[in-house]
Short mmCIF file of C-alpha atoms and ligand atoms in Angstrom, two decimals:
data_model
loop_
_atom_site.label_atom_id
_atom_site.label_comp_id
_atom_site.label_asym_id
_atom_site.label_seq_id
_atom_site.Cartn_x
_atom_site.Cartn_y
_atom_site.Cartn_z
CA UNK A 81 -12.33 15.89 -6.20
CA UNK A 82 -12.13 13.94 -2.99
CA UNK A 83 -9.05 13.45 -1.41
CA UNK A 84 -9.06 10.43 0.29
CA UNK A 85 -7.29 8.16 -1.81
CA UNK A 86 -6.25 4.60 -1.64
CA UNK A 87 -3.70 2.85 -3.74
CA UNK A 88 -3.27 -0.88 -4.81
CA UNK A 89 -1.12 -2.90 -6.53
CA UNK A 90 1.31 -5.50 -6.03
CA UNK A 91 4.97 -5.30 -4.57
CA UNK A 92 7.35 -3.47 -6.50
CA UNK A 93 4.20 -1.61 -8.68
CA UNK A 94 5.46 1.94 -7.65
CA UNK A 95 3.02 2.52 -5.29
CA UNK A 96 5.09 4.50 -2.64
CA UNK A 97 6.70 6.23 -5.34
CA UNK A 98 3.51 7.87 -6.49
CA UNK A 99 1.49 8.15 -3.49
CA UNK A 100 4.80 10.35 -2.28
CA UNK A 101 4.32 12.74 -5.20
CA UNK A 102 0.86 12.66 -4.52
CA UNK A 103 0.41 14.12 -1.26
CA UNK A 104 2.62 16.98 -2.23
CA UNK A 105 0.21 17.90 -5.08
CA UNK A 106 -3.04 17.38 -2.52
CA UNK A 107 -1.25 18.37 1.11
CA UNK A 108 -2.40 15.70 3.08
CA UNK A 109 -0.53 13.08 4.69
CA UNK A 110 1.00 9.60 3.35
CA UNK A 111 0.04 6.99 5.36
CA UNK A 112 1.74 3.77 4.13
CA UNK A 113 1.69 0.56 6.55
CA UNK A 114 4.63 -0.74 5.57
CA UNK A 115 6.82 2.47 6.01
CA UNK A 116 5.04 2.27 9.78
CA UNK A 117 6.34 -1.40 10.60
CA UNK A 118 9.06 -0.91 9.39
CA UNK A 119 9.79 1.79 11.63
CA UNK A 120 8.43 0.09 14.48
CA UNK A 121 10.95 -2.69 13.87
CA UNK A 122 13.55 -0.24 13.53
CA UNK A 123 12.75 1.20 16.88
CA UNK A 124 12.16 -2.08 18.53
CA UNK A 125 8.81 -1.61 19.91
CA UNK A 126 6.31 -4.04 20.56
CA UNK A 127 4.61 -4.16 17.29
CA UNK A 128 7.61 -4.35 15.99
CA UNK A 129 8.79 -7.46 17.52
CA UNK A 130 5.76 -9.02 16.65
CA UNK A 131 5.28 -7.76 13.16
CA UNK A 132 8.54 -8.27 11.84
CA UNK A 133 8.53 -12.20 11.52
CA UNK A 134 5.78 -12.15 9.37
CA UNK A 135 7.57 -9.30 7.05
CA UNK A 136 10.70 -10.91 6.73
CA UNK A 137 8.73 -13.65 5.48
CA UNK A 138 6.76 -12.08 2.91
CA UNK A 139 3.39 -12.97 4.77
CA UNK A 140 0.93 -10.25 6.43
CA UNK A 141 0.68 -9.00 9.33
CA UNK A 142 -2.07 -9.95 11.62
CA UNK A 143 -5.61 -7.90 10.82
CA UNK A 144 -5.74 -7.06 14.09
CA UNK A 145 -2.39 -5.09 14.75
CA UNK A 146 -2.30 -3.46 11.06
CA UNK A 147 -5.84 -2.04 11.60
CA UNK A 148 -5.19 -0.80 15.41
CA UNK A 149 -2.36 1.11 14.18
CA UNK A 150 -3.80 2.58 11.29
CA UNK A 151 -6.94 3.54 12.83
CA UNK A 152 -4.76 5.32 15.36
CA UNK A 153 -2.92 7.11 12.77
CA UNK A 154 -6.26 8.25 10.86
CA UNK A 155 -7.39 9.51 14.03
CA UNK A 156 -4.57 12.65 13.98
CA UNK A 157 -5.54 15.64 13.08
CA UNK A 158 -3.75 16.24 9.99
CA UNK A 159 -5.76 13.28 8.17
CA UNK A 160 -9.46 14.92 8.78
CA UNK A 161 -9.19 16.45 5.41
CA UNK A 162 -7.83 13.50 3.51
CA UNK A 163 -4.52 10.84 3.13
CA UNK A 164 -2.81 8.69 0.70
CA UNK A 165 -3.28 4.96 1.98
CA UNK A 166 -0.37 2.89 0.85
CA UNK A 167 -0.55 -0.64 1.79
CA UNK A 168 -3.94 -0.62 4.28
CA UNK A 169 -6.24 -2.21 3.25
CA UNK A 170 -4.75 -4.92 2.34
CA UNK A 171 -7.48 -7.65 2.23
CA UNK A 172 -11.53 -7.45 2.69
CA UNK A 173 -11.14 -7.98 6.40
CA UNK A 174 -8.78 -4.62 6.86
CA UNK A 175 -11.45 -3.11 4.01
CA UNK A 176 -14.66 -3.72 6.07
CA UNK A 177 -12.61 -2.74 9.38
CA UNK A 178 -11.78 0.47 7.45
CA UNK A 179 -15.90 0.45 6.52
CA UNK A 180 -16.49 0.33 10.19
CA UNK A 181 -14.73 2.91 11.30
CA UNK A 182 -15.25 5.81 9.04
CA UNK A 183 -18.37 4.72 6.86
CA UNK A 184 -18.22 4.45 2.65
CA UNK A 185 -17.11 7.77 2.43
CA UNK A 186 -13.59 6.25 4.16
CA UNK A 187 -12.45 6.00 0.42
CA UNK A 188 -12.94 8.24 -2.47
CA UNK A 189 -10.66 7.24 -5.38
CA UNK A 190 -9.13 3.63 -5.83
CA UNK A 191 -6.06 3.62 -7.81
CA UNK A 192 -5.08 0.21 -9.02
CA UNK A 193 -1.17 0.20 -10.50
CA UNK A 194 -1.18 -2.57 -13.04
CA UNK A 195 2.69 -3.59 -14.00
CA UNK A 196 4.05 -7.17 -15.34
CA UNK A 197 5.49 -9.42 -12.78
CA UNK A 198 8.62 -9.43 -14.69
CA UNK A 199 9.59 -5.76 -14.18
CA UNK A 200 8.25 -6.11 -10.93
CA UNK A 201 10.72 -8.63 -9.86
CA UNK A 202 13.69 -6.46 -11.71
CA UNK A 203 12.59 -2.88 -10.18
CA UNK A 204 12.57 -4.79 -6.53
CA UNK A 205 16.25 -7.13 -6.99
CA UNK A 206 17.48 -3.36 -7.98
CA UNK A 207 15.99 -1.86 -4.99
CA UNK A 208 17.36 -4.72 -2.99
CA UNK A 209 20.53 -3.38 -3.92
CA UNK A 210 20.57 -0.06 -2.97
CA UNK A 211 18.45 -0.12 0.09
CA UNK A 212 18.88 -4.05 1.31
CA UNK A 213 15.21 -4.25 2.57
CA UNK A 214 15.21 -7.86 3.56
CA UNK A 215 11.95 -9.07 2.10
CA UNK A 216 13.35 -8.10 -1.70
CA UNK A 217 15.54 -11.33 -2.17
CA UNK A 218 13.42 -13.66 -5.37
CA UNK A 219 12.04 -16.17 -3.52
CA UNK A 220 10.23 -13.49 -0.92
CA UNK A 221 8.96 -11.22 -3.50
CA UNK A 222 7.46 -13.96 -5.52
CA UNK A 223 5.69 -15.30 -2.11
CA UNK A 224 4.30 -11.56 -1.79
CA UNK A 225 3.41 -11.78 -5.56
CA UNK A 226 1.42 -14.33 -4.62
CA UNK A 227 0.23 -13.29 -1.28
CA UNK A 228 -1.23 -10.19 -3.31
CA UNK A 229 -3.09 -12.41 -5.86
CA UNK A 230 -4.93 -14.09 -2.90
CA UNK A 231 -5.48 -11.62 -0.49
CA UNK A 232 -5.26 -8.17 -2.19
CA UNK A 233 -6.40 -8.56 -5.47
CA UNK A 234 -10.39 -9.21 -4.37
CA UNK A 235 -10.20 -5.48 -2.74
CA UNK A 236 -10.48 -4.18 -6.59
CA UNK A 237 -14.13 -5.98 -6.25
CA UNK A 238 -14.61 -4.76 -2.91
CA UNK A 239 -14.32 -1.07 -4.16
CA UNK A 240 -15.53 -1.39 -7.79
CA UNK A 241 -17.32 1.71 -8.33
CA UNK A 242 -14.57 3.79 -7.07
CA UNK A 243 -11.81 1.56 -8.99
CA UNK A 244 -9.97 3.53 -11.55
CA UNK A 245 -6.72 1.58 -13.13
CA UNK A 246 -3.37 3.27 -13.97
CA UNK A 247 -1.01 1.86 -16.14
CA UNK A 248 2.63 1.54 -14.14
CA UNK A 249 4.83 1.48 -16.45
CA UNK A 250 6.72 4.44 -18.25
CA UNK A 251 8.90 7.01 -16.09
CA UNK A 252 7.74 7.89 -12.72
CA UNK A 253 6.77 11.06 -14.37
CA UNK A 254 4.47 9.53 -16.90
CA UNK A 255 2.71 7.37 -14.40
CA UNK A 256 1.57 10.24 -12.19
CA UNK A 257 0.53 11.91 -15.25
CA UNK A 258 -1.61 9.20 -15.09
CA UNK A 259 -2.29 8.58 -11.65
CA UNK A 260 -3.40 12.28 -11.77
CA UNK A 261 -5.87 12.18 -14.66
CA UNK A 262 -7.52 8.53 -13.18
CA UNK A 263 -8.37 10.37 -10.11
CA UNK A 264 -10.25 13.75 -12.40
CA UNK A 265 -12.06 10.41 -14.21
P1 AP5 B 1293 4.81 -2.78 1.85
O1 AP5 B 1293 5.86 -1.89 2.40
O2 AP5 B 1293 3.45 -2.24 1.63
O3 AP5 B 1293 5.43 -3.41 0.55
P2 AP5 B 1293 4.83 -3.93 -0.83
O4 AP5 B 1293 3.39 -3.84 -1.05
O5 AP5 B 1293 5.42 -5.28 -0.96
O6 AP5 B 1293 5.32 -2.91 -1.84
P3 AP5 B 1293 6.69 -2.16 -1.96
O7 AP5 B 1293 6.81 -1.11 -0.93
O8 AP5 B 1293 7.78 -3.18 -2.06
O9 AP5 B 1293 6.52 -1.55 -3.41
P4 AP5 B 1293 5.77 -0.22 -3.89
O10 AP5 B 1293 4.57 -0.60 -4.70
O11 AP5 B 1293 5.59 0.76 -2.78
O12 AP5 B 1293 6.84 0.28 -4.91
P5 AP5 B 1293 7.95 1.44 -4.76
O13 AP5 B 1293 7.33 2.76 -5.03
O14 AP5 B 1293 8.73 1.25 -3.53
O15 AP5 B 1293 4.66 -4.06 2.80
C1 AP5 B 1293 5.77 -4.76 3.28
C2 AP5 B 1293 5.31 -5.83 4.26
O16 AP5 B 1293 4.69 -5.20 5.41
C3 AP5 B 1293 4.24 -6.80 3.76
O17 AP5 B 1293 4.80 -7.89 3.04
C4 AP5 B 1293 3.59 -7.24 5.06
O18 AP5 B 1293 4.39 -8.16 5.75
C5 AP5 B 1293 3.57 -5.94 5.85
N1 AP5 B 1293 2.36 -5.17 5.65
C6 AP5 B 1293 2.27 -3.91 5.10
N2 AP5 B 1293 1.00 -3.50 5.08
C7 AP5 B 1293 0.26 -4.48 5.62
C8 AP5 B 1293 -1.13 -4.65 5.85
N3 AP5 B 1293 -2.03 -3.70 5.52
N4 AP5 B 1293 -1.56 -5.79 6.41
C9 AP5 B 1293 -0.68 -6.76 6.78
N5 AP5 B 1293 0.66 -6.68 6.57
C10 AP5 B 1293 1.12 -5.54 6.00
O19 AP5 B 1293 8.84 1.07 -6.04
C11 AP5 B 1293 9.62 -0.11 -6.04
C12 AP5 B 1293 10.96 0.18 -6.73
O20 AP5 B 1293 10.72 0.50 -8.09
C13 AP5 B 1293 11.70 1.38 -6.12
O21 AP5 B 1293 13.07 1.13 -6.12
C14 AP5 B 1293 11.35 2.53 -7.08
O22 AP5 B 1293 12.36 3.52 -7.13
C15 AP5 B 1293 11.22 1.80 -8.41
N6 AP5 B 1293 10.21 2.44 -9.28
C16 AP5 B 1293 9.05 3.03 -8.93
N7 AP5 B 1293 8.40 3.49 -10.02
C17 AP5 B 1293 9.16 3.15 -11.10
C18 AP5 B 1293 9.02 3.35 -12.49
N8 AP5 B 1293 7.95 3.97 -13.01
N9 AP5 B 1293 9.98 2.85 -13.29
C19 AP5 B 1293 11.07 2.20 -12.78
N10 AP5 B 1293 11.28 2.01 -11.46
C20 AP5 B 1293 10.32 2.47 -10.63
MG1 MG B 1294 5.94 0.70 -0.72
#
């Protein structure tokens, strides 16, 4: 079972949830873009400043600062023997960059979280309430809704032979029961 694993789906799908449990269960690191910018905004640095327009605003970050900082991260030695991507790649362009880098064998398993947009927009207006990320007000996660349609969704083409789909809704607990058994497939 290979252990380089990359999950899709749209805002709000669970995706950090279960790629958190998952790199317990394989020990090898979570690497999820938009946990990164977000800390770089928190910290103020120069990719921050720059990246945090386009967050706030539900649009993506330039290709060409997501993939310098992920390719930097991928290049630390804890990720030689595998990582949970969360978030990267987000579109063909970040795919093929991805491609470039580290060949086909970049990606082993693509799981695609599948939830309706309805309990999407309810898990993420609860979310907003706990932990006040700013791009979880309606209007902003419907533009990222959308954003995912156009720009994400083709990936699942992009990848198709290593596609498997997961069913996101259910407990957390049921899903990576799931997640779990789509990746033995
Ligand atoms: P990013 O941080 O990747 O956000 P996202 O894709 O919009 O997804 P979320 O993190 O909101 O949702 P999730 O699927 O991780 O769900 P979660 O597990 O949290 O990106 C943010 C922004 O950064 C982008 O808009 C863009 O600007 C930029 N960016 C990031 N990557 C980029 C890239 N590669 N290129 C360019 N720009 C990039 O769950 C959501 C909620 O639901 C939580 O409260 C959770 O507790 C709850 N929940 C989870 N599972 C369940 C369940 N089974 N039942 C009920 N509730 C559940
Ligand atoms: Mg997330």
């Amino acid at each position: 079972m290979g252990r380089r694993i990359l999950f899709i789906g749209p805002p709000g799908v669970g995706k950090g949830t279960q790629a958190k449990r998952l790199v317990d269960a394989l020990g090898v690191p979570h690497v999820a873009s938009g946990d990164m910018l977000r800390e770089a905004v928190a910290n103020d640095t120069e990719l921050g400043r720059e990246a945090v327009r386009y967050m706030e605003a539900g649009e993506l970050v330039p290709d060409k600062l997501v993939i310098a900082m992920i390719e930097r991260r991928l290049r630390k030695q804890d990720a030689y023997c595998g990582y949970v991507l969360d978030g990267f790649p987000r579109n063909v362009r970040q795919a093929e960059a991805l491609t470039e880098t580290l060949g086909d064998d970049a990606i082993d398993t693509v799981l695609v979280l599948e939830v309706t947009e309805e309990e999407i927009v309810e898990r993420l207006l609860k979310r907003a309430a706990i932990e006040g990320r700013s791009d979880d007000d309606e209007p902003t996660i419907r533009h990222r809704l959308e954003i995912f349609r156009t720009e994400t969704e083709p990936l699942i083409d992009y990848y198709t032979d290593k596609v498997q789909r997961v069913d996101g809704v259910g407990t957390i607990d049921q899903v990576f029961c799931r997640v779990v058994s789509g990746m033995i497939c």
